[in-house]
Amino acid sequence: MKIRIPPKLKFLNFSTAYQNFANATLSSFVAVGLSFTGIFQLVEWAYYDQILSFRPIEPPDPNLVIITFDEADLEEIGAWPIPDDALAEILSRITQYGPRVIGLDLYRNLPVGRDGHEALIQIFESNENLYGVTLQGGKNSVGASSVLEEFNRIALADVILDVDSKVRRSLLSTRNEAGALQLSIGTQLALTFLSARGIEPEVLENQDIRLGEAIVSPLRQNEGGYVNADMGGFQTLLNYRGLEDNFHTISITDVLADRIPGELIQNRIVLIGATAGTLNDFFQTPYNGNLFTEQIAPVPGVIIHANITSQLVSAALGDRALLKTIPDYWEWAWAFGWAILGTSVINFWLEHLGRVRGELRSRVTIMLIFIILEAGLLVAAGLALLLNWWIPIMPASFALGLSGLFCILWSNRQLHNLATLDELTQVANRRSLDHYLTQIFTESTTPVCLILCDIDHFKLYNDTYGHQCGDVCLYQVAKSMRDTICQQDFVSRYGGEEFAIILKKTTPELAEEIAWRLCKKVYELNIPHIASETSESITMSCGVSVRALDRPMTKEELIMMADQALYFSKKRGRNRVTVYKKANNQLPESF
């Protein structure tokens, strides 16, 4: 009769590849799940800000000029808000140089000053490429100029603040309560400028917009480092060109004094706005509050709008790319990939190098491996951001660290199993049995029964079927024992073909019943044994001993009594159970 022999006897050990895959899957699943709670969001933003501040300084945008007024300019004018006559004079001087489009980042819903209002209205009416602003930010909303509104030349000055009060997103457009489309001032200036060059926006099927050489995609609520963010309207990441130094700026004083070169304004975008500190039109940006860069003051709102305009124009002309994010499934794959890398490297170290080195040295090396891998992750994500791709770092970083931790825990478990389990049968080894009995015998009142089991005629089985079949037989018998006894009971391999079972808080009668049940289960395995003198199938003999509670007793005595009971089972013909029942558990000379 043939017996099927498994190719390997590591029944309970996963292959390294499967372990790595399972480890990485669990780690990345936990990391991605945590990311949806938003706990990583502030860290993601901080890293994003830091990398943006590391970007090389870009030259000023050649298509845009900012007309600013600070405290000195307001003193020169002598009033705030700027009177209508002064504003009319400023706009008149600017328009004579032929700008392509003008954006007035000033709220002008009411007349200011005694004179000049009619002149200002005339300029508003006669310059079809002049746009004003309105603010619709809830209770702080500010109305628009009725004249500009009549000619549909009003844009939004609203900016989007993240929860840390920084501006990382640009609002390109939204719809009002009536459903009408409203553009932001930055978007309006860019589209008007590009339209003069024959570039018009084209809405694609997936709600993306083709603008010249650029595809503008709306930012969704869980993209980049955002989690459940309010992405109302059409929002994108704001790809800052820089701060005030990255734009051509002219003061209002210079405009009034006619101290500006005309070619700087001709055919360009002109944006007029305040930089005076007392006006409180300032915002935090990714350049503020970073650890490794110079501390920078908040940025005037007009600079925010200029950056929005600049990014759209430059992208449409093919000069600068927009910032992009990757889909959710690629973020998950990114985290999974780093988890796979982490678990593979740590497992390789533990399996091939770590065990031949000292424990302390191995721990230090593993920490260095973690540091190197985490640094590699940060560098990779940083380089991607420098190439205008924002890839979140925290899910991947957490998955990487968690996968390494799982590897170490798994390795420690394997080492523990090597020290406490029999490698072949996967039950406790002799060392664990001795330790367990020692623990029990420190508890003076715990009733204990010990069953010693021996496979009948096992040497003949090995001689007949070979040692490989013998190993399979031992494993199957051990598994049968594990499946038969209660979970709180203890089974171990005592010797070659011998097993020991410890039953706590069990009567001799119940221990005998369990021993017979074990013998029956082994017989029912139907493992053929044609050389057996007892049966055609594998059988087992058992000896049972009981700990005496009425006198001191050692674990060695308990084992010796069970061994003698087992010997008596064999003498009586095998495949049976004998319980040691000598009065007071005295060791007898014979049964």
Coordinates of C-alpha atoms in Angstrom, one line a residue:
M1 CA 0.0 0.0 0.0
K2 CA 1.4 3.4 -1.0
I3 CA 1.5 6.4 1.3
R4 CA 1.5 9.9 -0.1
I5 CA 4.5 11.8 1.2
P6 CA 4.3 15.6 1.3
P7 CA 7.2 17.3 -0.4
K8 CA 7.9 19.4 2.7
L9 CA 7.0 19.0 6.3
K10 CA 6.8 22.7 7.2
F11 CA 3.1 22.5 7.4
L12 CA 2.6 25.6 9.5
N13 CA 5.3 27.9 7.9
F14 CA 4.5 30.2 5.1
S15 CA 6.9 30.7 2.3
T16 CA 8.9 33.9 2.5
A17 CA 7.3 35.3 -0.6
Y18 CA 3.8 34.6 0.7
Q19 CA 4.7 36.1 4.1
N20 CA 6.1 39.2 2.5
F21 CA 2.9 39.6 0.4
A22 CA 0.6 39.1 3.4
N23 CA 2.7 41.4 5.6
A24 CA 2.8 44.2 3.0
T25 CA -0.9 43.8 2.3
L26 CA -1.9 44.1 5.9
S27 CA 0.5 46.9 6.6
S28 CA -0.6 49.0 3.6
F29 CA -4.3 48.2 4.3
V30 CA -3.8 49.6 7.9
A31 CA -1.8 52.6 6.7
V32 CA -4.3 53.5 4.0
G33 CA -7.2 53.0 6.4
L34 CA -5.6 55.4 8.9
S35 CA -5.0 58.0 6.2
F36 CA -8.7 58.2 5.6
T37 CA -9.1 59.4 9.1
G38 CA -7.1 62.5 8.3
I39 CA -4.4 62.0 11.0
F40 CA -1.6 62.3 8.4
Q41 CA -2.9 65.4 6.8
L42 CA -0.9 68.0 8.7
V43 CA 2.3 66.0 8.2
E44 CA 1.6 65.7 4.5
W45 CA 1.1 69.4 4.2
A46 CA 4.3 70.2 6.2
Y47 CA 6.4 68.0 3.9
Y48 CA 4.7 69.5 0.8
D49 CA 5.5 73.0 2.0
Q50 CA 9.1 72.1 2.8
I51 CA 9.7 70.7 -0.7
L52 CA 8.1 73.7 -2.4
S53 CA 10.3 76.0 -0.5
F54 CA 13.4 74.0 -1.7
R55 CA 12.5 74.6 -5.3
P56 CA 15.0 76.8 -7.3
I57 CA 14.1 80.5 -7.7
E58 CA 12.3 81.1 -11.0
P59 CA 12.6 84.2 -13.1
P60 CA 9.8 86.8 -13.0
D61 CA 6.8 86.0 -15.2
P62 CA 7.3 88.0 -18.4
N63 CA 3.5 88.2 -19.0
L64 CA 2.4 89.8 -15.8
V65 CA 3.0 93.1 -13.9
I66 CA 1.7 93.9 -10.4
I67 CA 0.9 97.5 -9.5
T68 CA 1.2 97.7 -5.7
F69 CA 0.5 100.3 -3.1
D70 CA 2.1 100.1 0.4
E71 CA 2.1 102.4 3.4
A72 CA 4.3 105.0 1.6
D73 CA 2.0 105.0 -1.4
L74 CA -1.0 105.6 0.8
E75 CA 0.7 108.5 2.5
E76 CA 1.5 109.9 -0.9
I77 CA -2.1 109.7 -1.9
G78 CA -3.2 110.9 1.4
A79 CA -6.3 108.8 1.9
W80 CA -7.7 105.3 2.2
P81 CA -9.7 104.0 0.5
I82 CA -8.0 105.4 -2.6
P83 CA -10.3 108.3 -3.7
D84 CA -12.1 107.9 -7.0
D85 CA -10.2 110.7 -8.7
A86 CA -6.8 109.2 -7.7
L87 CA -7.9 105.7 -8.9
A88 CA -9.2 107.1 -12.1
E89 CA -5.9 108.9 -12.7
I90 CA -3.9 105.6 -12.0
L91 CA -6.1 103.6 -14.3
S92 CA -5.9 106.2 -17.0
R93 CA -2.1 106.3 -16.9
I94 CA -1.9 102.5 -17.0
T95 CA -4.3 102.1 -19.9
Q96 CA -2.3 104.5 -22.1
Y97 CA 0.5 101.9 -22.3
G98 CA -1.8 99.3 -23.8
P99 CA -2.0 96.4 -21.3
R100 CA -3.8 93.3 -22.5
V101 CA -6.0 93.0 -19.4
I102 CA -6.2 94.8 -16.1
G103 CA -7.3 93.3 -12.8
L104 CA -8.4 95.6 -10.0
D105 CA -8.0 93.8 -6.7
L106 CA -9.9 96.6 -4.9
Y107 CA -13.5 96.5 -3.7
R108 CA -15.3 99.4 -5.3
N109 CA -19.0 99.0 -4.5
L110 CA -19.4 102.6 -3.3
P111 CA -18.1 106.0 -4.4
V112 CA -15.0 107.3 -2.5
G113 CA -14.3 111.0 -2.2
R114 CA -16.1 114.0 -3.4
D115 CA -14.7 114.2 -6.9
G116 CA -13.8 111.8 -9.7
H117 CA -16.6 109.3 -9.5
E118 CA -17.9 110.1 -13.0
A119 CA -14.4 109.9 -14.4
L120 CA -13.9 106.5 -12.8
I121 CA -17.2 105.2 -14.2
Q122 CA -16.2 106.4 -17.6
I123 CA -12.9 104.4 -17.4
F124 CA -14.8 101.3 -16.2
E125 CA -17.2 101.6 -19.1
S126 CA -14.5 102.3 -21.8
N127 CA -12.0 99.6 -20.9
E128 CA -13.6 96.3 -21.8
N129 CA -10.6 94.4 -20.5
L130 CA -10.7 95.8 -17.0
Y131 CA -12.1 93.5 -14.3
G132 CA -13.0 94.2 -10.7
V133 CA -13.5 91.9 -7.8
T134 CA -16.2 90.8 -5.4
L135 CA -15.8 88.8 -2.2
Q136 CA -18.4 86.1 -1.6
G137 CA -16.9 84.5 1.5
G138 CA -20.0 84.1 3.6
K139 CA -20.6 86.8 6.2
N140 CA -17.6 88.8 5.0
S141 CA -18.9 89.1 1.5
V142 CA -18.3 92.5 -0.3
G143 CA -20.3 93.7 -3.2
A144 CA -18.9 94.6 -6.7
S145 CA -18.9 97.8 -8.7
S146 CA -22.4 98.1 -10.2
V147 CA -20.9 99.4 -13.5
L148 CA -18.5 96.5 -13.9
E149 CA -21.2 94.1 -12.8
E150 CA -23.5 95.5 -15.5
F151 CA -20.9 94.7 -18.1
N152 CA -20.2 91.3 -16.6
R153 CA -16.6 92.2 -15.7
I154 CA -16.6 91.1 -12.1
A155 CA -14.5 88.2 -10.8
L156 CA -14.0 86.5 -7.4
A157 CA -11.3 87.6 -5.0
D158 CA -12.0 84.6 -2.6
V159 CA -9.0 82.4 -1.6
I160 CA -9.2 79.0 -0.1
L161 CA -7.6 78.4 3.3
D162 CA -6.6 75.0 4.6
V163 CA -7.3 74.2 8.3
D164 CA -3.8 75.5 9.1
S165 CA -4.7 78.8 7.4
K166 CA -2.3 78.3 4.5
V167 CA -3.2 78.8 0.8
R168 CA -2.2 75.7 -1.2
R169 CA -5.2 75.6 -3.5
S170 CA -6.5 77.9 -6.2
L171 CA -10.1 78.5 -6.8
L172 CA -10.5 78.8 -10.6
S173 CA -14.3 79.0 -10.7
T174 CA -17.5 78.3 -8.9
R175 CA -21.3 78.7 -9.5
N176 CA -23.4 81.1 -7.6
E177 CA -26.9 80.4 -6.1
A178 CA -28.5 81.0 -9.5
G179 CA -26.2 78.5 -11.1
A180 CA -24.2 81.0 -13.1
L181 CA -20.5 80.4 -13.6
Q182 CA -18.2 82.8 -11.7
L183 CA -14.4 83.0 -12.4
S184 CA -11.8 84.0 -9.9
I185 CA -9.8 87.1 -10.7
G186 CA -6.7 85.0 -11.4
T187 CA -8.6 82.8 -13.8
Q188 CA -10.3 85.7 -15.6
L189 CA -7.1 87.5 -16.2
A190 CA -5.4 84.4 -17.6
L191 CA -8.3 83.5 -19.9
T192 CA -8.6 87.0 -21.2
F193 CA -4.9 87.2 -21.9
L194 CA -4.8 83.7 -23.6
S195 CA -7.9 84.5 -25.6
A196 CA -6.1 87.3 -27.3
R197 CA -3.5 84.7 -28.4
G198 CA -6.2 82.4 -29.8
I199 CA -6.2 80.0 -26.8
E200 CA -9.7 79.1 -25.5
P201 CA -10.6 76.6 -22.8
E202 CA -12.1 73.3 -23.9
V203 CA -14.1 71.2 -21.5
L204 CA -13.3 67.5 -21.9
E205 CA -15.6 64.5 -21.1
N206 CA -14.1 63.8 -17.7
Q207 CA -14.6 67.5 -16.6
D208 CA -10.9 68.3 -17.2
I209 CA -10.2 71.4 -19.2
R210 CA -7.8 71.7 -22.1
L211 CA -6.1 75.1 -22.0
G212 CA -3.5 75.4 -24.7
E213 CA -0.8 72.9 -24.0
A214 CA -2.2 72.1 -20.5
I215 CA -4.8 69.8 -19.2
V216 CA -6.3 71.3 -16.1
S217 CA -7.9 68.7 -13.8
P218 CA -10.1 69.6 -10.7
L219 CA -8.6 68.6 -7.4
R220 CA -10.8 66.0 -5.6
Q221 CA -11.4 65.7 -1.9
N222 CA -9.0 62.8 -1.2
E223 CA -6.2 63.6 -3.6
G224 CA -2.7 64.6 -2.6
G225 CA -2.4 65.1 1.1
Y226 CA -6.1 66.0 1.5
V227 CA -8.7 64.0 3.2
N228 CA -12.4 64.8 2.8
A229 CA -11.6 68.4 1.9
D230 CA -14.2 70.8 0.6
M231 CA -13.5 70.9 -3.1
G232 CA -16.5 73.0 -4.1
G233 CA -16.2 74.7 -7.4
F234 CA -13.2 74.0 -9.7
Q235 CA -10.0 73.9 -7.6
T236 CA -6.5 73.0 -8.4
L237 CA -3.2 72.9 -6.5
L238 CA -1.6 76.3 -6.6
N239 CA 1.8 76.0 -8.3
Y240 CA 3.5 79.0 -6.9
R241 CA 6.0 80.8 -9.1
G242 CA 7.1 82.5 -5.9
L243 CA 6.5 85.6 -3.9
E244 CA 6.7 89.3 -4.6
D245 CA 10.3 89.1 -5.9
N246 CA 9.2 86.6 -8.6
F247 CA 7.0 89.2 -10.3
H248 CA 7.6 92.6 -12.0
T249 CA 6.2 95.2 -9.5
I250 CA 5.6 98.9 -9.9
S251 CA 4.4 101.2 -7.1
I252 CA 1.4 103.4 -7.5
T253 CA 3.6 106.4 -6.7
D254 CA 5.8 105.6 -9.7
V255 CA 2.7 105.3 -11.9
L256 CA 1.4 108.7 -10.8
A257 CA 4.9 110.1 -11.4
D258 CA 5.0 108.5 -14.8
R259 CA 8.2 106.7 -13.9
I260 CA 7.5 103.4 -15.6
P261 CA 8.8 102.0 -18.9
G262 CA 5.9 101.6 -21.3
E263 CA 7.1 98.3 -22.7
L264 CA 6.8 96.7 -19.2
I265 CA 3.0 97.0 -19.4
Q266 CA 2.2 96.8 -23.1
N267 CA 0.4 93.6 -24.1
R268 CA 0.8 92.3 -20.5
I269 CA -1.5 91.4 -17.7
V270 CA -1.7 94.1 -15.1
L271 CA -2.9 93.3 -11.6
I272 CA -3.5 96.2 -9.1
G273 CA -3.5 95.4 -5.4
A274 CA -2.5 96.3 -1.9
T275 CA 0.7 95.3 -0.1
A276 CA 0.2 97.7 2.8
G277 CA 0.5 95.9 6.1
T278 CA -2.3 98.0 7.8
L279 CA -4.9 96.6 5.3
N280 CA -4.6 93.1 6.6
D281 CA -4.9 91.5 3.2
F282 CA -2.3 88.9 3.9
F283 CA -2.2 85.1 3.8
Q284 CA 0.0 82.2 4.9
T285 CA 1.5 80.2 2.1
P286 CA 3.7 77.0 1.8
Y287 CA 6.7 79.3 2.2
N288 CA 5.8 80.3 5.7
G289 CA 6.8 78.4 8.9
N290 CA 9.1 75.8 7.4
L291 CA 11.9 74.2 9.4
F292 CA 14.8 74.4 7.0
T293 CA 14.2 77.6 5.1
E294 CA 14.3 81.3 6.0
Q295 CA 11.2 82.5 7.8
I296 CA 9.0 84.5 5.4
A297 CA 6.2 87.0 6.3
P298 CA 2.6 86.4 5.1
V299 CA 1.9 87.2 1.5
P300 CA -0.5 89.9 0.2
G301 CA -3.6 88.7 -1.5
V302 CA -2.6 90.3 -4.8
I303 CA 0.5 88.0 -4.9
I304 CA -1.8 85.0 -4.5
H305 CA -4.0 86.1 -7.4
A306 CA -0.9 86.8 -9.5
N307 CA 0.4 83.2 -8.9
I308 CA -3.0 81.8 -10.0
T309 CA -2.8 83.8 -13.2
S310 CA 0.8 83.0 -13.8
Q311 CA 0.4 79.2 -13.4
L312 CA -2.5 79.1 -15.9
V313 CA -0.8 81.3 -18.5
S314 CA 2.6 79.5 -18.2
A315 CA 1.0 76.1 -18.3
A316 CA -1.1 77.0 -21.4
L317 CA 1.9 78.3 -23.2
G318 CA 4.0 75.2 -22.2
D319 CA 6.4 77.1 -20.1
R320 CA 5.6 75.6 -16.6
A321 CA 3.7 72.4 -15.7
L322 CA 0.8 72.4 -13.3
L323 CA 1.0 70.5 -10.1
K324 CA -0.6 67.1 -10.4
T325 CA -1.8 64.3 -8.1
I326 CA -2.1 60.6 -8.6
P327 CA -5.3 58.6 -8.4
D328 CA -6.3 56.8 -5.2
Y329 CA -5.4 53.4 -6.5
W330 CA -1.9 54.5 -7.3
E331 CA -1.5 56.0 -3.8
W332 CA -2.5 52.6 -2.4
A333 CA 0.0 50.9 -4.8
W334 CA 2.7 53.3 -3.7
A335 CA 2.1 52.4 -0.1
F336 CA 2.0 48.7 -0.9
G337 CA 5.2 48.9 -2.9
W338 CA 7.1 50.4 0.0
A339 CA 5.7 47.9 2.4
I340 CA 6.8 45.1 0.1
L341 CA 10.3 46.6 -0.1
G342 CA 10.5 47.0 3.6
T343 CA 9.4 43.5 4.5
S344 CA 11.6 42.0 1.8
V345 CA 14.7 43.8 3.0
I346 CA 14.1 43.2 6.7
N347 CA 13.3 39.5 6.1
F348 CA 16.4 39.1 3.9
W349 CA 18.5 40.6 6.7
L350 CA 16.9 38.5 9.4
E351 CA 17.1 35.2 7.4
H352 CA 20.6 35.6 5.9
L353 CA 22.6 38.0 8.0
G354 CA 20.9 38.9 11.3
R355 CA 21.2 35.5 13.0
V356 CA 25.0 35.3 12.6
R357 CA 25.5 38.6 14.4
G358 CA 25.0 39.8 18.0
E359 CA 21.5 40.7 19.1
L360 CA 22.4 44.3 19.9
R361 CA 24.3 44.7 16.6
S362 CA 21.3 43.2 14.7
R363 CA 18.9 45.7 16.3
V364 CA 21.1 48.7 15.4
T365 CA 21.4 47.4 11.9
I366 CA 17.6 47.0 11.5
M367 CA 17.2 50.6 12.8
L368 CA 19.7 51.8 10.2
I369 CA 17.8 49.8 7.5
F370 CA 14.6 51.5 8.5
I371 CA 16.2 55.0 8.5
I372 CA 17.7 54.4 5.0
L373 CA 14.4 53.1 3.6
E374 CA 12.4 56.0 5.1
A375 CA 15.0 58.4 3.8
G376 CA 14.7 56.9 0.4
L377 CA 10.9 57.3 0.5
L378 CA 11.2 60.9 1.4
V379 CA 13.7 61.6 -1.3
A380 CA 11.6 59.8 -3.9
A381 CA 8.5 61.7 -3.0
G382 CA 10.5 65.0 -2.8
L383 CA 11.9 64.4 -6.3
A384 CA 8.4 63.6 -7.6
L385 CA 7.1 66.9 -6.1
L386 CA 10.0 68.8 -7.7
L387 CA 8.8 67.2 -11.0
N388 CA 5.3 68.6 -10.2
W389 CA 3.8 65.3 -8.9
W390 CA 2.4 65.3 -5.3
I391 CA 2.6 61.8 -3.9
P392 CA 1.6 61.4 -0.3
I393 CA 4.3 60.1 2.0
M394 CA 2.6 59.1 5.2
P395 CA 0.6 56.1 4.2
A396 CA 3.7 54.6 2.5
S397 CA 6.0 55.6 5.4
F398 CA 3.6 54.1 7.9
A399 CA 3.2 51.0 5.8
L400 CA 6.9 50.7 5.5
G401 CA 7.5 51.0 9.3
L402 CA 4.6 48.7 10.1
S403 CA 5.7 46.0 7.7
G404 CA 9.2 46.1 9.3
L405 CA 7.6 45.8 12.7
F406 CA 5.5 42.8 11.6
C407 CA 8.7 41.2 10.2
I408 CA 10.5 41.6 13.5
L409 CA 7.5 40.2 15.4
W410 CA 7.1 37.3 13.0
S411 CA 10.9 36.6 13.3
N412 CA 10.7 36.7 17.1
R413 CA 7.7 34.3 17.0
Q414 CA 9.7 32.0 14.7
L415 CA 12.6 32.1 17.1
H416 CA 10.3 31.4 20.0
N417 CA 8.8 28.5 18.1
L418 CA 12.2 27.1 17.4
A419 CA 13.0 27.3 21.1
T420 CA 9.7 25.9 22.3
L421 CA 8.2 23.7 19.6
D422 CA 9.2 20.5 18.0
E423 CA 10.1 21.4 14.4
L424 CA 8.6 18.2 12.9
T425 CA 5.3 17.8 14.8
Q426 CA 4.7 21.5 15.8
V427 CA 3.8 20.6 19.3
A428 CA 5.8 21.6 22.4
N429 CA 9.3 20.1 22.7
R430 CA 10.9 18.4 25.7
R431 CA 12.3 21.7 27.0
S432 CA 8.9 23.3 27.0
L433 CA 7.4 20.3 28.8
D434 CA 10.0 20.6 31.6
H435 CA 9.4 24.3 32.0
Y436 CA 5.6 23.8 32.0
L437 CA 5.8 21.1 34.7
T438 CA 8.1 23.3 36.8
Q439 CA 5.5 26.1 36.7
I440 CA 2.7 23.7 37.7
F441 CA 4.6 22.2 40.6
T442 CA 5.1 25.7 42.1
E443 CA 1.3 25.7 42.5
S444 CA 0.9 23.3 45.4
T445 CA -2.9 22.8 45.1
T446 CA -3.2 22.2 41.3
P447 CA -4.4 18.7 40.4
V448 CA -2.4 17.4 37.4
C449 CA -2.7 14.3 35.3
L450 CA 0.1 13.2 32.9
I451 CA -0.4 11.0 29.9
L452 CA 2.6 9.4 28.3
C453 CA 1.9 8.0 24.8
D454 CA 4.0 5.8 22.6
I455 CA 3.4 4.7 19.0
D456 CA 3.4 0.9 18.9
H457 CA 6.1 -0.8 16.9
F458 CA 7.3 2.5 15.4
K459 CA 10.8 1.2 14.8
L460 CA 9.3 -1.5 12.6
Y461 CA 7.3 1.2 10.8
N462 CA 10.4 3.2 10.0
D463 CA 12.2 0.0 8.8
T464 CA 9.3 -0.9 6.6
Y465 CA 8.2 2.5 5.1
G466 CA 11.3 4.6 5.6
H467 CA 12.0 7.6 7.8
Q468 CA 10.3 10.1 5.6
C469 CA 7.0 8.2 6.0
G470 CA 7.8 7.9 9.7
D471 CA 8.0 11.7 9.9
V472 CA 4.6 12.0 8.2
C473 CA 3.2 9.5 10.7
L474 CA 4.5 11.4 13.7
Y475 CA 3.1 14.7 12.4
Q476 CA -0.4 13.1 11.8
V477 CA -0.4 11.6 15.3
A478 CA 0.6 14.9 16.9
K479 CA -2.1 16.7 15.0
S480 CA -4.7 14.2 16.0
M481 CA -3.7 14.8 19.7
R482 CA -3.9 18.6 19.3
D483 CA -7.4 18.2 17.8
T484 CA -8.6 15.8 20.5
I485 CA -7.6 17.5 23.7
C486 CA -8.9 20.8 25.1
Q487 CA -7.2 24.0 24.1
Q488 CA -6.0 24.7 27.7
D489 CA -4.3 21.3 27.9
F490 CA -0.7 20.8 27.0
V491 CA 0.7 18.3 24.4
S492 CA 4.4 17.9 23.7
R493 CA 6.8 15.5 22.0
Y494 CA 8.6 13.6 24.8
G495 CA 11.0 11.6 22.8
G496 CA 11.4 9.8 19.4
E497 CA 7.9 8.4 19.1
E498 CA 6.7 9.4 22.5
F499 CA 4.3 12.2 23.4
A500 CA 3.3 13.7 26.8
I501 CA 0.0 15.3 27.6
I502 CA -0.6 17.4 30.7
L503 CA -4.2 17.8 31.9
K504 CA -4.8 20.4 34.7
K505 CA -7.7 20.1 37.1
T506 CA -8.6 16.7 35.8
T507 CA -9.7 13.6 37.7
P508 CA -7.9 10.2 37.1
E509 CA -11.2 8.9 35.6
L510 CA -11.4 11.7 33.1
A511 CA -7.7 11.4 32.2
E512 CA -8.2 7.7 31.5
E513 CA -11.2 8.5 29.3
I514 CA -9.1 11.1 27.4
A515 CA -6.3 8.6 26.9
W516 CA -8.6 6.0 25.4
R517 CA -10.0 8.7 23.2
L518 CA -6.5 9.5 22.0
C519 CA -5.8 5.9 21.2
K520 CA -9.1 5.6 19.3
K521 CA -8.3 8.8 17.2
V522 CA -4.9 7.5 16.3
Y523 CA -6.3 4.2 15.2
E524 CA -9.0 6.0 13.2
L525 CA -6.2 7.7 11.2
N526 CA -5.9 4.4 9.3
I527 CA -2.2 4.7 8.8
P528 CA -1.2 1.3 7.5
H529 CA 1.4 -0.7 9.4
I530 CA 1.8 -4.2 7.9
A531 CA 4.8 -4.9 10.1
S532 CA 2.9 -4.2 13.4
E533 CA 2.4 -7.2 15.7
T534 CA -0.7 -5.5 17.2
S535 CA -2.8 -4.2 14.3
E536 CA -2.7 -3.5 10.5
S537 CA -2.8 0.2 11.3
I538 CA -0.8 2.5 13.6
T539 CA -1.9 2.2 17.2
M540 CA -0.7 3.8 20.4
S541 CA -0.2 2.8 24.1
C542 CA -0.7 5.2 27.0
G543 CA 0.3 5.5 30.6
V544 CA -1.5 7.8 33.0
S545 CA -0.2 9.2 36.4
V546 CA -1.9 11.6 38.8
R547 CA -0.2 14.1 41.0
A548 CA -0.7 13.4 44.7
L549 CA -2.0 16.4 46.7
D550 CA -1.7 14.8 50.2
R551 CA 2.1 14.7 50.2
P552 CA 5.1 16.5 48.5
M553 CA 5.8 15.2 45.0
T554 CA 8.2 16.2 42.3
K555 CA 7.6 16.4 38.6
E556 CA 10.2 13.6 38.1
E557 CA 8.0 11.3 40.2
L558 CA 5.0 12.1 38.1
I559 CA 6.9 11.3 34.9
M560 CA 8.3 8.1 36.4
M561 CA 4.8 6.9 37.4
A562 CA 3.4 7.6 33.9
D563 CA 6.4 5.9 32.3
Q564 CA 5.8 2.8 34.4
A565 CA 2.1 2.8 33.5
L566 CA 3.1 3.1 29.9
Y567 CA 5.5 0.2 30.3
F568 CA 2.7 -1.9 31.7
S569 CA 0.4 -1.0 28.8
K570 CA 3.0 -2.4 26.4
K571 CA 3.5 -5.5 28.6
R572 CA -0.3 -6.1 28.4
G573 CA -0.3 -6.2 24.6
R574 CA -0.2 -2.5 23.5
N575 CA -3.0 -0.3 22.1
R576 CA -4.3 0.2 25.5
V577 CA -4.3 2.6 28.5
T578 CA -3.0 2.0 32.1
V579 CA -3.5 4.3 35.0
Y580 CA -1.0 4.3 37.9
K581 CA -3.2 3.7 40.9
K582 CA -0.8 2.7 43.7
A583 CA -2.1 3.8 47.2
N584 CA -0.8 7.2 48.1
N585 CA 1.0 7.2 44.8
Q586 CA 4.0 5.4 46.3
L587 CA 6.4 4.2 43.6
P588 CA 6.0 0.4 43.5
E589 CA 8.6 -2.2 42.8
S590 CA 6.2 -3.8 40.2
F591 CA 2.6 -3.6 39.1

